[in-house]
Amino acid sequence: MRVRQLGILMYAFTRPRLTDLEAGGDISVSPLMSFVLAMALHPHVVARAHEELDHVLGGSRLPTFEDRSALPYIDAVYREVLRWRPVLPLSVGRCALDHDVYNGYLIPKGAAILTNIWAMAHDETKYPQPSVFRPERFLTTDGQLEASGRIFAFGFGRRICAGRAMADATIWLTIASMLAVFNITKAKDQAGKEIPIPEYDYTDGLISHPKPFQYSIHPRSLASERLINEII
């Protein structure tokens, strides 16, 4: 499927709400492309997501926000995307309003402070094998969503992302909707061999994006095609 078609579908899935542009498009686009990258690299995750979605939706409709509590694995995929490849690896800079001391370190007034989101999200004591994409780390032993699982992507304190509720809803529903109707796999060359995908090839800067990569995305079934056509 061409990139333009995928973009139309992403818009179609989220059009009842505010557009990404109104909340900073990069903040939503980056995790969605990291999601596609993760799915192409981990077919077993796609298979388990399909199983949960089919159980809840019956393959006859797209997910809605009312389905979220019944889709813990999809929520775990969403959380793992934001942990695995944080959108803002160093968050947004802050400024110390006064002198302070933290763990014996002096933070002078006016000092620029950066929150190392990447280090938090890849803390081995909290997330064993942090470089591995494993949604199950956000689930309890009985398959329910872990209540204490934190999402660092939206920041902290008084300067937490003002658009976090919209971003959360947009990204989650797009992930759930795409998995409901699409297979996402590695692309193949003319000889039928899978084209390797560089897992760590990301841009530098405030917002981190995966660099362009090749993948294959196609409807799961004729029923999926009908659902896609209904929203385009």
PDB file of C-alpha atoms in Angstrom:
ATOM      1  CA  MET A   1       0.000   0.000   0.000  1.00  0.00           C
ATOM      2  CA  ARG A   2       1.376   3.427  -0.877  1.00  0.00           C
ATOM      3  CA  VAL A   3       2.310   5.851   1.898  1.00  0.00           C
ATOM      4  CA  ARG A   4      -0.412   8.269   0.724  1.00  0.00           C
ATOM      5  CA  GLN A   5      -3.078   5.584   1.155  1.00  0.00           C
ATOM      6  CA  LEU A   6      -1.800   4.758   4.637  1.00  0.00           C
ATOM      7  CA  GLY A   7      -1.945   8.439   5.530  1.00  0.00           C
ATOM      8  CA  ILE A   8      -5.553   8.637   4.363  1.00  0.00           C
ATOM      9  CA  LEU A   9      -6.441   5.669   6.553  1.00  0.00           C
ATOM     10  CA  MET A  10      -4.713   7.161   9.592  1.00  0.00           C
ATOM     11  CA  TYR A  11      -6.716  10.343   9.040  1.00  0.00           C
ATOM     12  CA  ALA A  12      -9.924   8.422   8.469  1.00  0.00           C
ATOM     13  CA  PHE A  13      -9.531   6.475  11.709  1.00  0.00           C
ATOM     14  CA  THR A  14      -9.118   9.678  13.718  1.00  0.00           C
ATOM     15  CA  ARG A  15     -11.217  12.261  11.838  1.00  0.00           C
ATOM     16  CA  PRO A  16     -14.045  12.534  14.431  1.00  0.00           C
ATOM     17  CA  ARG A  17     -11.539  14.218  16.766  1.00  0.00           C
ATOM     18  CA  LEU A  18      -9.202  17.174  16.431  1.00  0.00           C
ATOM     19  CA  THR A  19      -6.543  16.769  13.759  1.00  0.00           C
ATOM     20  CA  ASP A  20      -2.966  15.905  14.622  1.00  0.00           C
ATOM     21  CA  LEU A  21      -1.892  19.308  13.313  1.00  0.00           C
ATOM     22  CA  GLU A  22      -3.755  21.052  16.115  1.00  0.00           C
ATOM     23  CA  ALA A  23      -1.794  19.195  18.784  1.00  0.00           C
ATOM     24  CA  GLY A  24       1.571  18.964  17.018  1.00  0.00           C
ATOM     25  CA  GLY A  25       1.526  16.361  14.264  1.00  0.00           C
ATOM     26  CA  ASP A  26       4.999  14.973  14.955  1.00  0.00           C
ATOM     27  CA  ILE A  27       4.000  13.877  18.460  1.00  0.00           C
ATOM     28  CA  SER A  28       1.411  11.506  16.960  1.00  0.00           C
ATOM     29  CA  VAL A  29       3.141  10.572  13.706  1.00  0.00           C
ATOM     30  CA  SER A  30       6.390   9.463  15.354  1.00  0.00           C
ATOM     31  CA  PRO A  31       4.858   6.792  17.655  1.00  0.00           C
ATOM     32  CA  LEU A  32       2.579   5.559  14.870  1.00  0.00           C
ATOM     33  CA  MET A  33       5.555   4.958  12.586  1.00  0.00           C
ATOM     34  CA  SER A  34       7.424   3.311  15.487  1.00  0.00           C
ATOM     35  CA  PHE A  35       4.336   1.126  15.909  1.00  0.00           C
ATOM     36  CA  VAL A  36       4.459   0.080  12.234  1.00  0.00           C
ATOM     37  CA  LEU A  37       8.183  -0.640  12.603  1.00  0.00           C
ATOM     38  CA  ALA A  38       7.589  -2.767  15.706  1.00  0.00           C
ATOM     39  CA  MET A  39       4.797  -4.751  14.043  1.00  0.00           C
ATOM     40  CA  ALA A  40       6.874  -5.461  10.940  1.00  0.00           C
ATOM     41  CA  LEU A  41       9.701  -6.703  13.177  1.00  0.00           C
ATOM     42  CA  HIS A  42       7.513  -8.781  15.525  1.00  0.00           C
ATOM     43  CA  PRO A  43       4.878 -10.883  13.719  1.00  0.00           C
ATOM     44  CA  HIS A  44       4.038 -12.766  16.924  1.00  0.00           C
ATOM     45  CA  VAL A  45       2.827  -9.495  18.458  1.00  0.00           C
ATOM     46  CA  VAL A  46       0.602  -8.874  15.430  1.00  0.00           C
ATOM     47  CA  ALA A  47      -0.803 -12.406  15.693  1.00  0.00           C
ATOM     48  CA  ARG A  48      -1.691 -12.028  19.377  1.00  0.00           C
ATOM     49  CA  ALA A  49      -3.230  -8.596  18.743  1.00  0.00           C
ATOM     50  CA  HIS A  50      -5.342 -10.041  15.925  1.00  0.00           C
ATOM     51  CA  GLU A  51      -6.530 -12.815  18.216  1.00  0.00           C
ATOM     52  CA  GLU A  52      -7.671 -10.386  20.921  1.00  0.00           C
ATOM     53  CA  LEU A  53      -9.335  -8.009  18.448  1.00  0.00           C
ATOM     54  CA  ASP A  54     -11.169 -10.818  16.672  1.00  0.00           C
ATOM     55  CA  HIS A  55     -12.440 -12.140  19.998  1.00  0.00           C
ATOM     56  CA  VAL A  56     -13.872  -8.742  20.969  1.00  0.00           C
ATOM     57  CA  LEU A  57     -14.950  -7.386  17.570  1.00  0.00           C
ATOM     58  CA  GLY A  58     -15.790 -10.583  15.717  1.00  0.00           C
ATOM     59  CA  GLY A  59     -14.130  -9.222  12.586  1.00  0.00           C
ATOM     60  CA  SER A  60     -17.308  -7.280  11.766  1.00  0.00           C
ATOM     61  CA  ARG A  61     -16.492  -3.753  12.926  1.00  0.00           C
ATOM     62  CA  LEU A  62     -13.726  -1.366  13.940  1.00  0.00           C
ATOM     63  CA  PRO A  63     -12.851  -0.812  17.603  1.00  0.00           C
ATOM     64  CA  THR A  64     -14.226   2.120  19.574  1.00  0.00           C
ATOM     65  CA  PHE A  65     -13.175   3.743  22.833  1.00  0.00           C
ATOM     66  CA  GLU A  66     -15.831   1.661  24.587  1.00  0.00           C
ATOM     67  CA  ASP A  67     -13.824  -1.460  23.672  1.00  0.00           C
ATOM     68  CA  ARG A  68     -10.604  -0.258  25.288  1.00  0.00           C
ATOM     69  CA  SER A  69     -11.075  -1.984  28.643  1.00  0.00           C
ATOM     70  CA  ALA A  70     -11.710  -5.273  26.817  1.00  0.00           C
ATOM     71  CA  LEU A  71      -8.483  -4.957  24.807  1.00  0.00           C
ATOM     72  CA  PRO A  72      -5.664  -5.044  27.390  1.00  0.00           C
ATOM     73  CA  TYR A  73      -3.097  -6.439  24.951  1.00  0.00           C
ATOM     74  CA  ILE A  74      -3.729  -3.606  22.484  1.00  0.00           C
ATOM     75  CA  ASP A  75      -3.226  -1.128  25.326  1.00  0.00           C
ATOM     76  CA  ALA A  76      -0.016  -2.936  26.244  1.00  0.00           C
ATOM     77  CA  VAL A  77       1.196  -2.630  22.636  1.00  0.00           C
ATOM     78  CA  TYR A  78       0.437   1.091  22.745  1.00  0.00           C
ATOM     79  CA  ARG A  79       2.340   1.554  26.012  1.00  0.00           C
ATOM     80  CA  GLU A  80       5.284  -0.489  24.789  1.00  0.00           C
ATOM     81  CA  VAL A  81       5.562   1.603  21.619  1.00  0.00           C
ATOM     82  CA  LEU A  82       5.904   4.763  23.711  1.00  0.00           C
ATOM     83  CA  ARG A  83       8.406   3.099  26.056  1.00  0.00           C
ATOM     84  CA  TRP A  84      10.460   1.301  23.389  1.00  0.00           C
ATOM     85  CA  ARG A  85      11.009   4.397  21.236  1.00  0.00           C
ATOM     86  CA  PRO A  86      10.150   7.572  23.189  1.00  0.00           C
ATOM     87  CA  VAL A  87       8.959  10.421  20.992  1.00  0.00           C
ATOM     88  CA  LEU A  88      10.894  13.000  23.027  1.00  0.00           C
ATOM     89  CA  PRO A  89      13.980  11.134  24.307  1.00  0.00           C
ATOM     90  CA  LEU A  90      15.066  14.117  26.432  1.00  0.00           C
ATOM     91  CA  SER A  91      11.586  15.570  26.925  1.00  0.00           C
ATOM     92  CA  VAL A  92      11.259  19.370  26.840  1.00  0.00           C
ATOM     93  CA  GLY A  93      13.787  21.582  28.601  1.00  0.00           C
ATOM     94  CA  ARG A  94      12.920  23.188  31.943  1.00  0.00           C
ATOM     95  CA  CYS A  95      14.523  26.018  33.908  1.00  0.00           C
ATOM     96  CA  ALA A  96      15.227  26.007  37.646  1.00  0.00           C
ATOM     97  CA  LEU A  97      13.357  28.920  39.236  1.00  0.00           C
ATOM     98  CA  ASP A  98      15.568  28.876  42.314  1.00  0.00           C
ATOM     99  CA  HIS A  99      18.614  27.152  43.782  1.00  0.00           C
ATOM    100  CA  ASP A 100      17.947  23.561  44.774  1.00  0.00           C
ATOM    101  CA  VAL A 101      19.851  20.502  45.945  1.00  0.00           C
ATOM    102  CA  TYR A 102      19.024  16.999  44.749  1.00  0.00           C
ATOM    103  CA  ASN A 103      20.893  13.944  46.035  1.00  0.00           C
ATOM    104  CA  GLY A 104      23.778  16.165  47.024  1.00  0.00           C
ATOM    105  CA  TYR A 105      23.968  17.951  43.664  1.00  0.00           C
ATOM    106  CA  LEU A 106      23.466  21.712  43.515  1.00  0.00           C
ATOM    107  CA  ILE A 107      21.041  22.877  40.835  1.00  0.00           C
ATOM    108  CA  PRO A 108      21.642  26.624  40.476  1.00  0.00           C
ATOM    109  CA  LYS A 109      18.882  29.080  39.719  1.00  0.00           C
ATOM    110  CA  GLY A 110      18.413  29.477  35.969  1.00  0.00           C
ATOM    111  CA  ALA A 111      19.982  26.106  35.133  1.00  0.00           C
ATOM    112  CA  ALA A 112      18.539  24.282  32.131  1.00  0.00           C
ATOM    113  CA  ILE A 113      17.157  20.871  33.102  1.00  0.00           C
ATOM    114  CA  LEU A 114      16.499  18.009  30.707  1.00  0.00           C
ATOM    115  CA  THR A 115      14.545  14.899  31.704  1.00  0.00           C
ATOM    116  CA  ASN A 116      16.175  11.774  30.300  1.00  0.00           C
ATOM    117  CA  ILE A 117      13.033   9.945  29.175  1.00  0.00           C
ATOM    118  CA  TRP A 118      15.084   7.427  27.207  1.00  0.00           C
ATOM    119  CA  ALA A 119      17.022   6.358  30.312  1.00  0.00           C
ATOM    120  CA  MET A 120      13.822   6.048  32.345  1.00  0.00           C
ATOM    121  CA  ALA A 121      12.112   3.990  29.666  1.00  0.00           C
ATOM    122  CA  HIS A 122      15.175   1.729  29.290  1.00  0.00           C
ATOM    123  CA  ASP A 123      15.946   1.252  32.977  1.00  0.00           C
ATOM    124  CA  GLU A 124      16.875  -2.440  33.241  1.00  0.00           C
ATOM    125  CA  THR A 125      15.771  -2.607  36.876  1.00  0.00           C
ATOM    126  CA  LYS A 126      12.251  -1.601  35.835  1.00  0.00           C
ATOM    127  CA  TYR A 127      12.146  -3.049  32.319  1.00  0.00           C
ATOM    128  CA  PRO A 128      14.306  -6.175  31.928  1.00  0.00           C
ATOM    129  CA  GLN A 129      15.825  -6.423  28.440  1.00  0.00           C
ATOM    130  CA  PRO A 130      14.653  -2.878  27.653  1.00  0.00           C
ATOM    131  CA  SER A 131      15.692  -2.973  23.999  1.00  0.00           C
ATOM    132  CA  VAL A 132      13.274  -5.881  23.381  1.00  0.00           C
ATOM    133  CA  PHE A 133       9.768  -4.971  22.225  1.00  0.00           C
ATOM    134  CA  ARG A 134       7.590  -6.941  24.641  1.00  0.00           C
ATOM    135  CA  PRO A 135       4.051  -5.653  25.351  1.00  0.00           C
ATOM    136  CA  GLU A 136       3.568  -8.381  27.967  1.00  0.00           C
ATOM    137  CA  ARG A 137       5.677  -6.350  30.402  1.00  0.00           C
ATOM    138  CA  PHE A 138       2.594  -4.136  30.913  1.00  0.00           C
ATOM    139  CA  LEU A 139       0.284  -7.070  31.673  1.00  0.00           C
ATOM    140  CA  THR A 140      -0.381  -8.975  34.870  1.00  0.00           C
ATOM    141  CA  THR A 141      -0.003 -12.744  35.050  1.00  0.00           C
ATOM    142  CA  ASP A 142      -3.706 -13.146  34.234  1.00  0.00           C
ATOM    143  CA  GLY A 143      -3.446 -10.997  31.097  1.00  0.00           C
ATOM    144  CA  GLN A 144      -4.911  -7.769  32.473  1.00  0.00           C
ATOM    145  CA  LEU A 145      -3.380  -4.333  32.072  1.00  0.00           C
ATOM    146  CA  GLU A 146      -0.887  -3.483  34.796  1.00  0.00           C
ATOM    147  CA  ALA A 147      -2.359  -0.520  36.660  1.00  0.00           C
ATOM    148  CA  SER A 148       1.018   0.860  37.730  1.00  0.00           C
ATOM    149  CA  GLY A 149       2.489   0.936  34.220  1.00  0.00           C
ATOM    150  CA  ARG A 150       3.622   4.527  33.575  1.00  0.00           C
ATOM    151  CA  ILE A 151       3.751   6.372  30.265  1.00  0.00           C
ATOM    152  CA  PHE A 152       6.668   8.816  30.204  1.00  0.00           C
ATOM    153  CA  ALA A 153       5.948  10.226  26.751  1.00  0.00           C
ATOM    154  CA  PHE A 154       3.673  13.011  27.975  1.00  0.00           C
ATOM    155  CA  GLY A 155       6.052  14.514  30.521  1.00  0.00           C
ATOM    156  CA  PHE A 156       5.621  15.317  34.203  1.00  0.00           C
ATOM    157  CA  GLY A 157       4.309  17.805  36.717  1.00  0.00           C
ATOM    158  CA  ARG A 158       2.881  21.217  35.888  1.00  0.00           C
ATOM    159  CA  ARG A 159       4.367  21.116  32.381  1.00  0.00           C
ATOM    160  CA  ILE A 160       2.851  17.786  31.419  1.00  0.00           C
ATOM    161  CA  CYS A 161       1.599  17.725  27.806  1.00  0.00           C
ATOM    162  CA  ALA A 162      -1.631  19.708  27.582  1.00  0.00           C
ATOM    163  CA  GLY A 163      -2.801  17.572  24.675  1.00  0.00           C
ATOM    164  CA  ARG A 164      -2.027  14.219  26.288  1.00  0.00           C
ATOM    165  CA  ALA A 165      -5.652  13.073  26.420  1.00  0.00           C
ATOM    166  CA  MET A 166      -6.154  13.719  22.720  1.00  0.00           C
ATOM    167  CA  ALA A 167      -2.786  12.184  21.813  1.00  0.00           C
ATOM    168  CA  ASP A 168      -3.520   9.117  23.958  1.00  0.00           C
ATOM    169  CA  ALA A 169      -6.927   8.627  22.323  1.00  0.00           C
ATOM    170  CA  THR A 170      -5.659   9.254  18.795  1.00  0.00           C
ATOM    171  CA  ILE A 171      -2.656   6.953  18.990  1.00  0.00           C
ATOM    172  CA  TRP A 172      -4.467   4.139  20.807  1.00  0.00           C
ATOM    173  CA  LEU A 173      -7.464   4.114  18.458  1.00  0.00           C
ATOM    174  CA  THR A 174      -5.262   4.265  15.353  1.00  0.00           C
ATOM    175  CA  ILE A 175      -3.162   1.327  16.587  1.00  0.00           C
ATOM    176  CA  ALA A 176      -6.264  -0.696  17.444  1.00  0.00           C
ATOM    177  CA  SER A 177      -7.977   0.128  14.136  1.00  0.00           C
ATOM    178  CA  MET A 178      -4.949  -0.657  11.987  1.00  0.00           C
ATOM    179  CA  LEU A 179      -4.401  -3.988  13.707  1.00  0.00           C
ATOM    180  CA  ALA A 180      -8.088  -4.828  13.351  1.00  0.00           C
ATOM    181  CA  VAL A 181      -7.980  -4.687   9.552  1.00  0.00           C
ATOM    182  CA  PHE A 182      -4.333  -4.921   8.461  1.00  0.00           C
ATOM    183  CA  ASN A 183      -1.452  -7.345   8.351  1.00  0.00           C
ATOM    184  CA  ILE A 184       1.841  -5.479   8.788  1.00  0.00           C
ATOM    185  CA  THR A 185       4.947  -7.393   7.766  1.00  0.00           C
ATOM    186  CA  LYS A 186       8.404  -6.942   6.303  1.00  0.00           C
ATOM    187  CA  ALA A 187       8.451  -6.133   2.611  1.00  0.00           C
ATOM    188  CA  LYS A 188       9.887  -8.646   0.135  1.00  0.00           C
ATOM    189  CA  ASP A 189      12.107  -8.101  -2.860  1.00  0.00           C
ATOM    190  CA  GLN A 190      11.478  -9.425  -6.367  1.00  0.00           C
ATOM    191  CA  ALA A 191      13.016 -12.753  -5.389  1.00  0.00           C
ATOM    192  CA  GLY A 192      10.560 -13.121  -2.501  1.00  0.00           C
ATOM    193  CA  LYS A 193      13.165 -12.540   0.201  1.00  0.00           C
ATOM    194  CA  GLU A 194      12.354 -10.328   3.174  1.00  0.00           C
ATOM    195  CA  ILE A 195      13.977  -6.907   3.067  1.00  0.00           C
ATOM    196  CA  PRO A 196      15.839  -6.253   6.345  1.00  0.00           C
ATOM    197  CA  ILE A 197      14.624  -3.368   8.493  1.00  0.00           C
ATOM    198  CA  PRO A 198      17.130  -1.321  10.540  1.00  0.00           C
ATOM    199  CA  GLU A 199      15.696  -1.395  14.051  1.00  0.00           C
ATOM    200  CA  TYR A 200      17.636   1.563  15.469  1.00  0.00           C
ATOM    201  CA  ASP A 201      17.818   3.940  12.504  1.00  0.00           C
ATOM    202  CA  TYR A 202      16.148   7.031  13.999  1.00  0.00           C
ATOM    203  CA  THR A 203      16.513  10.762  13.447  1.00  0.00           C
ATOM    204  CA  ASP A 204      18.242  13.077  15.907  1.00  0.00           C
ATOM    205  CA  GLY A 205      16.574  16.134  17.397  1.00  0.00           C
ATOM    206  CA  LEU A 206      13.919  17.054  19.922  1.00  0.00           C
ATOM    207  CA  ILE A 207      11.409  14.632  18.353  1.00  0.00           C
ATOM    208  CA  SER A 208      12.747  11.252  17.249  1.00  0.00           C
ATOM    209  CA  HIS A 209      11.385   9.591  14.101  1.00  0.00           C
ATOM    210  CA  PRO A 210      12.257   6.259  12.511  1.00  0.00           C
ATOM    211  CA  LYS A 211      13.987   6.917   9.228  1.00  0.00           C
ATOM    212  CA  PRO A 212      12.160   5.651   6.097  1.00  0.00           C
ATOM    213  CA  PHE A 213      11.954   1.869   5.881  1.00  0.00           C
ATOM    214  CA  GLN A 214      10.205  -0.645   3.664  1.00  0.00           C
ATOM    215  CA  TYR A 215       7.298  -2.728   4.923  1.00  0.00           C
ATOM    216  CA  SER A 216       4.172  -4.423   3.644  1.00  0.00           C
ATOM    217  CA  ILE A 217       0.667  -3.511   4.776  1.00  0.00           C
ATOM    218  CA  HIS A 218      -2.450  -5.156   3.360  1.00  0.00           C
ATOM    219  CA  PRO A 219      -6.025  -5.967   4.432  1.00  0.00           C
ATOM    220  CA  ARG A 220      -6.441  -9.133   6.464  1.00  0.00           C
ATOM    221  CA  SER A 221      -9.544 -10.319   4.622  1.00  0.00           C
ATOM    222  CA  LEU A 222     -12.412  -9.306   2.349  1.00  0.00           C
ATOM    223  CA  ALA A 223     -14.342  -8.253   5.443  1.00  0.00           C
ATOM    224  CA  SER A 224     -11.417  -6.010   6.388  1.00  0.00           C
ATOM    225  CA  GLU A 225     -11.462  -4.477   2.907  1.00  0.00           C
ATOM    226  CA  ARG A 226     -15.143  -3.631   3.325  1.00  0.00           C
ATOM    227  CA  LEU A 227     -14.479  -1.948   6.670  1.00  0.00           C
ATOM    228  CA  ILE A 228     -11.617   0.048   5.145  1.00  0.00           C
ATOM    229  CA  ASN A 229     -13.742   1.161   2.200  1.00  0.00           C
ATOM    230  CA  GLU A 230     -16.477   2.346   4.556  1.00  0.00           C
ATOM    231  CA  ILE A 231     -14.204   4.931   6.171  1.00  0.00           C
ATOM    232  CA  ILE A 232     -12.240   6.195   3.160  1.00  0.00           C
TER     233      ILE A 232
END
